[in-house]
PDB file of C-alpha atoms in Angstrom:
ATOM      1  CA  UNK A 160      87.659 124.901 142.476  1.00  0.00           C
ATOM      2  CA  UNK A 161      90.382 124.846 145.358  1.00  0.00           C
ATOM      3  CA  UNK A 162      92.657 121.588 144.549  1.00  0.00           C
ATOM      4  CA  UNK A 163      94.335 119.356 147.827  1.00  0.00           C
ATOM      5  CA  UNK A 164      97.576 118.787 147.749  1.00  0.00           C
ATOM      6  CA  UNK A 165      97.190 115.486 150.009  1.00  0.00           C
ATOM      7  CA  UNK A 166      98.881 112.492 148.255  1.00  0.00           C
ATOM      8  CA  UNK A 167      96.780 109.522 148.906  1.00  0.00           C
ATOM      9  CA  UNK A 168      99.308 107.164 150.460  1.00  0.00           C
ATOM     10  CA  UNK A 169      97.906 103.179 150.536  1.00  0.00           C
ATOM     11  CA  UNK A 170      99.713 100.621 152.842  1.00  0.00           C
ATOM     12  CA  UNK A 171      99.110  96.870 152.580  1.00  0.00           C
ATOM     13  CA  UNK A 172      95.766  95.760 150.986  1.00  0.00           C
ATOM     14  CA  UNK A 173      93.596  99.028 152.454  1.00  0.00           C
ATOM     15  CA  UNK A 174      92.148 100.744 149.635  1.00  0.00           C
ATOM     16  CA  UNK A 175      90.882 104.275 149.818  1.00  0.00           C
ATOM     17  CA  UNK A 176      88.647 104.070 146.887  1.00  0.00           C
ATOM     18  CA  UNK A 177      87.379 100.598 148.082  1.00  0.00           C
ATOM     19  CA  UNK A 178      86.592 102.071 151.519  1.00  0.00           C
ATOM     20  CA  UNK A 179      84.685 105.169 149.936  1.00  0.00           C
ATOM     21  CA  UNK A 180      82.482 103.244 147.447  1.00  0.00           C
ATOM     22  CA  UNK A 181      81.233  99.997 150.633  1.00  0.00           C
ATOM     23  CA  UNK A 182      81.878 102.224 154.113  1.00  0.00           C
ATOM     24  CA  UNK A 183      82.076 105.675 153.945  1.00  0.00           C
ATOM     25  CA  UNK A 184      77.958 105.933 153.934  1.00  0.00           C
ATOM     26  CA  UNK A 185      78.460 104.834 157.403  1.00  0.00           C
ATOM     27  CA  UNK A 186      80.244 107.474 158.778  1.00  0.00           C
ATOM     28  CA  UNK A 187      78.008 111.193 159.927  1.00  0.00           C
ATOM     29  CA  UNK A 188      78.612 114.282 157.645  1.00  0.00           C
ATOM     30  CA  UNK A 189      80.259 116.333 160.288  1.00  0.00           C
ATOM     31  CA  UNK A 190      79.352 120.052 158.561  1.00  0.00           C
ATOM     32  CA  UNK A 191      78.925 120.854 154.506  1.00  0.00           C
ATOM     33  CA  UNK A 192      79.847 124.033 153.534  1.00  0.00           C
ATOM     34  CA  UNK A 193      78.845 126.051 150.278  1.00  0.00           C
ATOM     35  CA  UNK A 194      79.973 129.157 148.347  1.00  0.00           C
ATOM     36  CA  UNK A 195      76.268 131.149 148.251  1.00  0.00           C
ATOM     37  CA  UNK A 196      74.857 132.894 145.368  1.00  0.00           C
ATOM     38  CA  UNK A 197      74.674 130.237 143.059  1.00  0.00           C
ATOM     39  CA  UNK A 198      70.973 131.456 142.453  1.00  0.00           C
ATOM     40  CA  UNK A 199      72.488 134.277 140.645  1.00  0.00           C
ATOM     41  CA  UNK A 200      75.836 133.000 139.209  1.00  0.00           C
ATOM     42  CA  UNK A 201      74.225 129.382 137.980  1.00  0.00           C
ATOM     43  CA  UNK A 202      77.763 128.058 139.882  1.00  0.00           C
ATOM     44  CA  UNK A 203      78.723 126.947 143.467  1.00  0.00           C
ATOM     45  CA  UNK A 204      81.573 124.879 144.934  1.00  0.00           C
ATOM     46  CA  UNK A 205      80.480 122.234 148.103  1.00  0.00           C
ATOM     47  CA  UNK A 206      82.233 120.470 150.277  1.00  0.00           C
ATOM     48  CA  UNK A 207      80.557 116.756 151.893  1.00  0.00           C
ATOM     49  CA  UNK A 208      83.049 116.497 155.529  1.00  0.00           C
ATOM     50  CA  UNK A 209      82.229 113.249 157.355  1.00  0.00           C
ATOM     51  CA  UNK A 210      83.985 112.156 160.427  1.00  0.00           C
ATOM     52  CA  UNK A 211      85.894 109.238 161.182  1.00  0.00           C
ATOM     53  CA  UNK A 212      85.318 106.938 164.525  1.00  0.00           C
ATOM     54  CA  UNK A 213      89.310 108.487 165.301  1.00  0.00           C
ATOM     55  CA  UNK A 214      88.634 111.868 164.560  1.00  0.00           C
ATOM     56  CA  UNK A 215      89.714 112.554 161.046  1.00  0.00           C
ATOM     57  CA  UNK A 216      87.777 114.042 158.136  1.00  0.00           C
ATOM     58  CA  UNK A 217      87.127 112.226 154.373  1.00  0.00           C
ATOM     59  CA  UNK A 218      85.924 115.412 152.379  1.00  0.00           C
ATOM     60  CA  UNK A 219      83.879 115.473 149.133  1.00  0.00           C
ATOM     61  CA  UNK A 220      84.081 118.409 147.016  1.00  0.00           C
ATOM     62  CA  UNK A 221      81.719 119.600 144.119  1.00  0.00           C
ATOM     63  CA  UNK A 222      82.107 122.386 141.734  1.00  0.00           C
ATOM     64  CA  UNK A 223      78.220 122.403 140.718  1.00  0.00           C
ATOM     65  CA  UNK A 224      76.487 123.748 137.537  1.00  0.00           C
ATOM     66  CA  UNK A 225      73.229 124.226 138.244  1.00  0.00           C
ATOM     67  CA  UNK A 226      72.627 126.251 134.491  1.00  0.00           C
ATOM     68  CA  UNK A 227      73.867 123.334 132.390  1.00  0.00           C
ATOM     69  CA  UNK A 228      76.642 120.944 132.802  1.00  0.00           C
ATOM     70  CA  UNK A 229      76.127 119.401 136.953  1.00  0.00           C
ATOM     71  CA  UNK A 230      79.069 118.366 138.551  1.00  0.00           C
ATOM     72  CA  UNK A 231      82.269 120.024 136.161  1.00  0.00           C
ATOM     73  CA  UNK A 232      84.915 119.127 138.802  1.00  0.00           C
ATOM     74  CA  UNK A 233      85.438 116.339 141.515  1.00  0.00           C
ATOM     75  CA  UNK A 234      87.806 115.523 144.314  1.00  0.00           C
ATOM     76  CA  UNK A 235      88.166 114.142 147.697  1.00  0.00           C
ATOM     77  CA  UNK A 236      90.874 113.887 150.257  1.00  0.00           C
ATOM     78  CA  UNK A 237      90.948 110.891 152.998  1.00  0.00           C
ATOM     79  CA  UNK A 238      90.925 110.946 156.681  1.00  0.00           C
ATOM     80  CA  UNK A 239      92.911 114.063 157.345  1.00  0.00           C
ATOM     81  CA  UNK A 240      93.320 115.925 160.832  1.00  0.00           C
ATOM     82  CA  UNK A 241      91.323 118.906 161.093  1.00  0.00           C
ATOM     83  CA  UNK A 242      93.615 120.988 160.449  1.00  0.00           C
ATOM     84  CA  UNK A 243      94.539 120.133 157.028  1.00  0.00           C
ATOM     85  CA  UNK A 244      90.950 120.376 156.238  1.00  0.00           C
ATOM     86  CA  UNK A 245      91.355 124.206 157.798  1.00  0.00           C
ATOM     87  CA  UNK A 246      93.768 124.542 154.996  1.00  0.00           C
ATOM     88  CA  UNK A 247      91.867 123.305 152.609  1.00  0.00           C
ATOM     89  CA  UNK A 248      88.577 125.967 153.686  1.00  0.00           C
ATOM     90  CA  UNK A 249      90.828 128.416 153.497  1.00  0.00           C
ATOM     91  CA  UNK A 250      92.130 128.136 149.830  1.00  0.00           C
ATOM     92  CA  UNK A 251      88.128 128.460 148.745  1.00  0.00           C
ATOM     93  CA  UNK A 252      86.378 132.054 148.248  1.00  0.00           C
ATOM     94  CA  UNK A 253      84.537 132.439 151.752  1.00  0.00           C
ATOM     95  CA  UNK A 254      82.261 129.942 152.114  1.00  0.00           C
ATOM     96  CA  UNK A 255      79.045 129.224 154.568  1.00  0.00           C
ATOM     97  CA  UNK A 256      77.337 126.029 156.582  1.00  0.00           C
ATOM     98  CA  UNK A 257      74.735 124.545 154.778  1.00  0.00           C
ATOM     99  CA  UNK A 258      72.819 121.402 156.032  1.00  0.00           C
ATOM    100  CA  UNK A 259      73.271 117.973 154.268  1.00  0.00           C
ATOM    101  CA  UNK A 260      69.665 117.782 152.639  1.00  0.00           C
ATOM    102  CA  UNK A 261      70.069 120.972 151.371  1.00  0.00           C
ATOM    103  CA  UNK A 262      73.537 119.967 149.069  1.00  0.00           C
ATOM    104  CA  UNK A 263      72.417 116.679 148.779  1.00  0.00           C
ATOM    105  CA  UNK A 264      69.347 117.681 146.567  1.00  0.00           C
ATOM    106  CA  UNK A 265      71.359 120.470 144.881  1.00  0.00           C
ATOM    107  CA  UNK A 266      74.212 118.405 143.857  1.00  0.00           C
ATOM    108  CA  UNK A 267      72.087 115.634 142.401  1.00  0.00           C
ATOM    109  CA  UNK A 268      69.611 117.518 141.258  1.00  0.00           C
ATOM    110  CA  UNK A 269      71.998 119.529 139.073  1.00  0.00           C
ATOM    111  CA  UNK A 270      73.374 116.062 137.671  1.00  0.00           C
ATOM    112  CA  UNK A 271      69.746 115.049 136.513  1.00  0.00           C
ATOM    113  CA  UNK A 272      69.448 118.673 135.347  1.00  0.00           C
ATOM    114  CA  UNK A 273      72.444 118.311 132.785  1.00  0.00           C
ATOM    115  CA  UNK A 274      71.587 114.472 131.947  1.00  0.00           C
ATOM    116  CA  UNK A 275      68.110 115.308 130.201  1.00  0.00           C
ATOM    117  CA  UNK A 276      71.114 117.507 128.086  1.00  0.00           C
ATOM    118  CA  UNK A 277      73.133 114.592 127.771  1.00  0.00           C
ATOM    119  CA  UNK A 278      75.600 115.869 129.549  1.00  0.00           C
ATOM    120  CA  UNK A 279      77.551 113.345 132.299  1.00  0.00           C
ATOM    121  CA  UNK A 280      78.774 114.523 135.777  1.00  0.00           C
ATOM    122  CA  UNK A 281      82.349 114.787 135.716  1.00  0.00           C
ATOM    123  CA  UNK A 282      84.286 110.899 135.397  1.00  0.00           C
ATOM    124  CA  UNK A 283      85.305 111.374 139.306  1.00  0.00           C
ATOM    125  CA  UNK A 284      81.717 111.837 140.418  1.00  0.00           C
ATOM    126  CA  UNK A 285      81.629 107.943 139.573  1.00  0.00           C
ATOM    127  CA  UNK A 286      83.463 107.946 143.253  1.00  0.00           C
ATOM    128  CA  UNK A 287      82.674 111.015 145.348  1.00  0.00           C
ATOM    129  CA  UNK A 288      79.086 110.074 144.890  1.00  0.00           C
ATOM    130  CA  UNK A 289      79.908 107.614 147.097  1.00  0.00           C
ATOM    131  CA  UNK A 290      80.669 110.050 149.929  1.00  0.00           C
ATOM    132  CA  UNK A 291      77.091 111.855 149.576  1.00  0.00           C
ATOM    133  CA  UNK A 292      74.123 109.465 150.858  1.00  0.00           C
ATOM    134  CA  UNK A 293      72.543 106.997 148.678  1.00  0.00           C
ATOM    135  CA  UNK A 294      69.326 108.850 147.022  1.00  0.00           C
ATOM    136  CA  UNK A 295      66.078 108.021 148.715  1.00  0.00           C
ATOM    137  CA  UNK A 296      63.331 108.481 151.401  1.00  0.00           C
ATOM    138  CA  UNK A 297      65.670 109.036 154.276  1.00  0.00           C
ATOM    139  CA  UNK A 298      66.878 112.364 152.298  1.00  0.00           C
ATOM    140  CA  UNK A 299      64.170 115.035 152.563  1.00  0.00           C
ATOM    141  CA  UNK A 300      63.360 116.383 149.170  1.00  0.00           C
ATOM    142  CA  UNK A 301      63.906 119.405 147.808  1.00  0.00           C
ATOM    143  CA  UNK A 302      62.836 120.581 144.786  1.00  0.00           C
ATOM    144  CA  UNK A 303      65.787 123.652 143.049  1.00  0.00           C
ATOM    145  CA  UNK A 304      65.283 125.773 139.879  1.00  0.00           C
ATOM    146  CA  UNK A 305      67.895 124.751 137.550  1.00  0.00           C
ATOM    147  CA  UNK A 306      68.846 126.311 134.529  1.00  0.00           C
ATOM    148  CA  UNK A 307      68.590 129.967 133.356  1.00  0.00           C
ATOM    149  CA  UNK A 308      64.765 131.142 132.446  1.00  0.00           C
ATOM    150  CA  UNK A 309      63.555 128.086 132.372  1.00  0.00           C
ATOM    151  CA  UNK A 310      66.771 126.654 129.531  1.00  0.00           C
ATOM    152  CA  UNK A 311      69.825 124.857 129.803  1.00  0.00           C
ATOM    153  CA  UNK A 312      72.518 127.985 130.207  1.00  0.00           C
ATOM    154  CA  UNK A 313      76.381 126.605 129.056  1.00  0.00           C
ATOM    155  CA  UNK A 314      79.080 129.584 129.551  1.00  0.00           C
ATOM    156  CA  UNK A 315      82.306 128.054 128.966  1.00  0.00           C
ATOM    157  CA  UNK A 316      85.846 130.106 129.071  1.00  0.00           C
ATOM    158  CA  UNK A 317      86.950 128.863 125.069  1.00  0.00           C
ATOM    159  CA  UNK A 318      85.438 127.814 122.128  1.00  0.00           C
ATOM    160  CA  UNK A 319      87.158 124.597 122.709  1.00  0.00           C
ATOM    161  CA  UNK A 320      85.020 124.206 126.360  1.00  0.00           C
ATOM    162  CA  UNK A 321      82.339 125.116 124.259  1.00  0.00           C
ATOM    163  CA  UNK A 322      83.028 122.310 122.020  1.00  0.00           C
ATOM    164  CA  UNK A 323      82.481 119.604 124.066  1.00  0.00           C
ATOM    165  CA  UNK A 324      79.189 120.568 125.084  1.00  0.00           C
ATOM    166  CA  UNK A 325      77.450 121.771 122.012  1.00  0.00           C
ATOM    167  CA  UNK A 326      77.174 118.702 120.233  1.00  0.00           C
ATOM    168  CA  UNK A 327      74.982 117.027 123.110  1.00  0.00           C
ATOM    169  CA  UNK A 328      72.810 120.416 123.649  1.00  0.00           C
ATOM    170  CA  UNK A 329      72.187 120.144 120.041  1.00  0.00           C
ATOM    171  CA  UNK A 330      70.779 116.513 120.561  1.00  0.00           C
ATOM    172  CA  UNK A 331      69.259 116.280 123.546  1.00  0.00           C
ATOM    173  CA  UNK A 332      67.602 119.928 124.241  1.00  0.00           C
ATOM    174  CA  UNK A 333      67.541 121.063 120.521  1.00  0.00           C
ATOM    175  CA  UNK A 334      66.166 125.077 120.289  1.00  0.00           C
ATOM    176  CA  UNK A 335      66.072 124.839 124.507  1.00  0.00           C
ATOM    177  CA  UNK A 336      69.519 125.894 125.105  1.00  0.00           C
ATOM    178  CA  UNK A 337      71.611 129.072 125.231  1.00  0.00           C
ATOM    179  CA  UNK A 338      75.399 129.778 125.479  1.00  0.00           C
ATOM    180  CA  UNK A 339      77.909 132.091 125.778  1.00  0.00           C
ATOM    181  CA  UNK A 340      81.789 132.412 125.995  1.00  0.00           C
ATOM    182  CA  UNK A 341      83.050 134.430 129.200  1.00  0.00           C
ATOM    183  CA  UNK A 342      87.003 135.019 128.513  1.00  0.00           C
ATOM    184  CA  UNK A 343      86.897 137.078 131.234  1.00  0.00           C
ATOM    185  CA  UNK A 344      86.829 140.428 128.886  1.00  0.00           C
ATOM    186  CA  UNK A 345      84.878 143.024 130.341  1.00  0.00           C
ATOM    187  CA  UNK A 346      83.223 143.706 126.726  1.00  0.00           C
ATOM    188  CA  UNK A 347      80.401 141.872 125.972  1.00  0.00           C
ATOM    189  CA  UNK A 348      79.649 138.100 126.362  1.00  0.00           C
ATOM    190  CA  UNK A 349      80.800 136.044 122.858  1.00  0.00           C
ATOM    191  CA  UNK A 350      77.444 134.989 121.959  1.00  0.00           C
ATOM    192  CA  UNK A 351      78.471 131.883 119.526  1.00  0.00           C
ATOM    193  CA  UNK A 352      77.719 130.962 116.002  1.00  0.00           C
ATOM    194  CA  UNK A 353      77.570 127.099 116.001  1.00  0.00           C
ATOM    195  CA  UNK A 354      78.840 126.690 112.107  1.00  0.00           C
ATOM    196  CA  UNK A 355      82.460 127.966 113.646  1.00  0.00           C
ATOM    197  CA  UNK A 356      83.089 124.587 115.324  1.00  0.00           C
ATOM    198  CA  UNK A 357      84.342 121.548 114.771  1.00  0.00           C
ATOM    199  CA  UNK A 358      82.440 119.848 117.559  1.00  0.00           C
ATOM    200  CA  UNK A 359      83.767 116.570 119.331  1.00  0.00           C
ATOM    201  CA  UNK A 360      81.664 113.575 118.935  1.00  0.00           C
TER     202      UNK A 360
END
């Protein structure tokens, strides 16, 4: 997913990561965008833009798993003009309006898809949650297919990826899970033996 190169700059006793978590709720989500096709791919990055009283943007971005892991990559950049945020569009594959209900449910959704796997939404999420609304009645619902024919799907680029995954597929979703490694070789997917690892606790 497309990093910012922003550095967060803090003056006095403001703090970005205060503001996020107690007041950026309050703000309107100017547009979300998407990458489409996730239906097919089982991955999709999203970007959360809500507008500031003065103009600027706070963005939330997701890289979303909807086969297996949830959220696999975080970030956010703070009250930027619009264009930086044109910058920051334009370092993503091409990428299409979506309405807020429509990301919120797929983002969370996902999460709660790859926590009945044990598996936790990336340590960052614990903030850019914050920047999607709080879960509830005033968010329609709508119900996504998650997973891959009806299982818990992990492809991962290395055995080591693979390795930190495994050992909670194997607890959680025992027999109900497939996986793969994609190096990016055009030969055939590395369907993997689990007695090669040394799996992380």
């Amino acid at each position: 997913m497309a990093k910012s190169s922003k550095k967060k700059v803090q003056s006095g006793g403001f703090s970005e990561k205060k503001y996020i978590r107690e007041r950026v709720r309050n703000l309107p989500v100017e547009v979300c965008y998407y990458i489409p096709g996730w239906e097919e791919s089982g991955e999709t990055s999203v970007l959360v833009v809500r507008r500031h009283p003065q103009g600027t943007l706070t963005v939330g971005a997701y890289l979303v798993d909807t086969w297996c892991t949830g959220v696999k990559d975080t970030w956010y950049v703070f009250s930027i003009p619009q264009d930086e945020f044109d910058d920051i569009l334009d370092r993503f594959p091409p990428m299409e309006e979506i309405g807020y209900a429509e990301v919120h449910n797929l983002i969370l959704g996902a999460v709660e898809f790859a926590e009945e796997a044990g598996i936790a939404p990336h340590r960052d999420f614990a903030l850019t949650q914050f920047i999607l609304d709080e879960d509830g009645d005033d968010v329609p619902l709508i119900e996504y297919v998650y997973g891959r024919d009806g299982r818990h799907f992990l492809c991962c680029e290395s055995r080591l990826e693979a390795s930190r995954y495994l050992p909670a597929l194997e607890k959680n979703v025992p027999g109900a899970y497939d996986y793969v490694i994609d190096d990016g070789d055009d030969d055939e997917l590395d369907e993997c033996d689990e007695s090669e690892y040394d799996f992380v606790e």
